[in-house]
XYZ file of N, CA and C in Angstrom:
210
model
N -19.936 20.370 8.483
C -20.600 20.694 7.370
C -20.582 19.474 6.398
N -19.082 19.327 6.197
C -19.057 18.047 5.218
C -19.595 16.844 5.757
N -19.571 16.640 6.880
C -20.278 15.349 7.465
C -21.642 15.114 7.353
N -22.523 16.566 7.322
C -23.878 16.584 7.179
C -24.215 16.326 5.580
N -23.400 16.595 4.569
C -23.700 16.229 3.297
C -23.474 14.703 2.959
N -22.490 14.097 3.760
C -22.342 12.742 3.533
C -23.416 12.166 4.247
N -23.716 12.660 5.340
C -24.756 11.930 5.994
C -26.060 11.797 5.314
N -26.552 13.182 4.809
C -27.892 13.285 3.720
C -27.831 12.319 2.770
N -26.658 12.322 2.028
C -26.524 11.261 0.671
C -26.943 9.889 1.119
N -26.020 9.523 2.309
C -26.085 8.092 2.820
C -27.397 7.719 3.159
N -28.144 8.657 3.833
C -29.673 8.297 4.411
C -30.521 8.180 2.841
N -30.256 9.191 1.919
C -30.972 9.065 0.785
C -30.795 7.714 -0.169
N -29.564 7.532 -0.155
C -29.566 6.195 -1.008
C -29.797 5.002 -0.241
N -29.477 4.866 1.069
C -30.242 3.713 1.983
C -31.555 3.621 1.786
N -32.523 4.912 1.566
C -33.882 4.771 1.615
C -34.161 4.439 0.267
N -33.691 5.016 -0.764
C -33.824 4.403 -2.314
C -33.725 2.936 -2.152
N -32.707 2.443 -1.750
C -32.299 0.866 -1.967
C -33.449 0.035 -1.094
N -34.046 0.765 -0.177
C -35.126 -0.281 0.565
C -34.734 -0.434 1.945
N -33.554 -0.011 2.356
C -32.927 -0.512 3.774
C -33.591 0.290 4.964
N -33.883 -0.137 6.083
C -34.228 0.590 7.080
C -32.787 0.770 7.666
N -32.959 1.586 8.863
C -31.291 1.964 9.668
C -31.027 0.567 10.205
N -31.909 -0.033 10.891
C -31.457 -1.487 11.570
C -31.060 -2.188 10.728
N -31.714 -2.610 9.344
C -31.245 -3.537 8.508
C -29.681 -3.215 7.631
N -29.676 -1.880 7.692
C -28.438 -1.370 7.082
C -27.261 -1.502 7.970
N -27.759 -1.113 9.425
C -26.592 -0.960 9.988
C -26.280 -2.580 10.255
N -27.112 -3.568 10.313
C -26.734 -4.973 10.417
C -25.963 -5.423 9.371
N -26.144 -5.133 8.171
C -25.447 -5.142 6.934
C -24.033 -4.606 7.104
N -23.865 -3.487 7.648
C -22.672 -2.866 7.681
C -21.772 -3.213 9.069
N -22.139 -3.975 9.776
C -21.590 -4.275 11.170
C -21.236 -3.050 11.922
N -22.166 -2.170 11.976
C -22.098 -1.029 13.037
C -23.218 -0.928 13.671
N -23.310 -0.427 14.818
C -24.600 -0.087 15.632
C -25.592 1.070 14.759
N -26.857 0.784 15.224
C -27.705 1.578 14.759
C -27.430 3.152 15.241
N -27.032 3.199 16.229
C -26.673 4.707 16.861
C -25.377 5.313 16.176
N -24.569 4.254 15.559
C -23.256 4.754 14.941
C -24.169 5.317 13.360
N -24.682 4.464 12.858
C -25.525 4.983 11.557
C -26.249 6.260 11.549
N -26.808 6.202 12.830
C -27.769 7.518 12.908
C -26.950 8.688 13.068
N -25.971 8.658 13.824
C -25.036 9.786 14.006
C -24.275 9.922 12.433
N -23.977 9.094 11.477
C -23.394 9.384 10.564
C -24.586 10.027 9.842
N -25.677 9.492 9.716
C -26.798 10.035 8.903
C -27.238 11.565 9.223
N -27.184 11.913 10.594
C -27.414 13.174 10.876
C -26.251 14.170 10.834
N -25.149 13.551 10.448
C -24.087 14.454 10.177
C -23.068 14.982 11.508
N -23.441 14.129 12.429
C -22.421 14.219 13.765
C -21.065 13.819 13.711
N -20.943 12.810 12.778
C -19.790 12.184 12.512
C -19.598 11.708 11.243
N -18.344 11.752 10.648
C -18.008 11.458 9.357
C -17.409 9.951 9.340
N -17.996 9.177 8.421
C -17.691 7.770 8.433
C -16.294 7.674 8.083
N -15.564 6.566 8.514
C -14.053 6.332 8.002
C -14.160 5.914 6.839
N -13.056 5.858 6.130
C -12.688 5.367 4.454
C -13.255 4.106 4.411
N -12.870 3.127 5.520
C -13.250 1.724 5.219
C -14.787 1.547 5.325
N -15.358 2.326 6.228
C -16.833 2.400 6.301
C -17.477 2.750 5.100
N -16.940 3.855 4.788
C -17.469 4.318 3.294
C -17.313 3.686 2.190
N -16.380 2.760 2.157
C -16.270 1.601 1.106
C -17.393 0.596 1.264
N -17.598 -0.090 2.528
C -18.837 -0.786 2.700
C -20.100 -0.290 2.360
N -20.257 0.935 2.741
C -21.769 1.410 2.277
C -21.675 1.579 1.128
N -20.646 1.991 0.134
C -20.721 2.047 -1.189
C -21.121 0.710 -1.795
N -20.414 -0.364 -1.046
C -20.609 -1.827 -1.802
C -21.985 -2.337 -1.407
N -22.531 -2.147 -0.126
C -23.822 -2.519 0.285
C -24.759 -1.954 -0.831
N -24.864 -0.762 -1.074
C -25.816 0.221 -1.712
C -25.605 -0.013 -3.337
N -24.242 -0.986 -3.807
C -24.021 -0.987 -5.210
C -24.014 -0.134 -5.828
N -23.331 1.020 -5.354
C -22.890 2.365 -5.865
C -21.287 2.546 -5.768
N -20.589 3.365 -6.593
C -19.638 3.781 -6.231
C -19.476 4.778 -5.070
N -18.127 5.034 -4.688
C -17.972 6.263 -3.638
C -18.251 7.350 -4.236
N -17.664 7.754 -5.582
C -18.075 8.791 -6.332
C -19.282 9.246 -6.383
N -20.144 8.252 -6.566
C -21.825 8.469 -6.658
C -22.224 8.843 -5.330
N -21.799 8.249 -4.169
C -22.008 8.639 -3.032
C -21.627 10.000 -2.511
N -20.547 10.286 -2.860
C -19.736 11.745 -2.466
C -20.720 12.499 -2.823
N -21.036 13.893 -1.900
C -21.573 15.091 -1.854
C -20.729 15.727 -3.485
N -21.749 16.329 -4.100
C -21.168 16.973 -5.244
C -20.271 18.266 -4.823
N -19.184 18.623 -5.576
C -18.089 19.493 -5.257
C -18.625 20.937 -5.362
N -18.647 21.709 -4.738
C -19.303 23.123 -4.906
C -17.976 23.929 -5.570
N -18.558 24.801 -6.459
C -17.315 25.690 -7.368
C -17.323 26.997 -6.648
């Protein structure tokens, strides 16, 4: 469930910034299949990859993080 929320937000920000899955995965140094797994919510990215994702998208990890449910 948590992985799905992260994945949806990563995909939305990636598209907003104009990256394709191929170009974004190349920038991050991961395979397209790994990025696809993350965006579909099948895997949660490790913290070092989350940092690289946020840096590539020019946003903070807090902006990237799914909103907390109360």
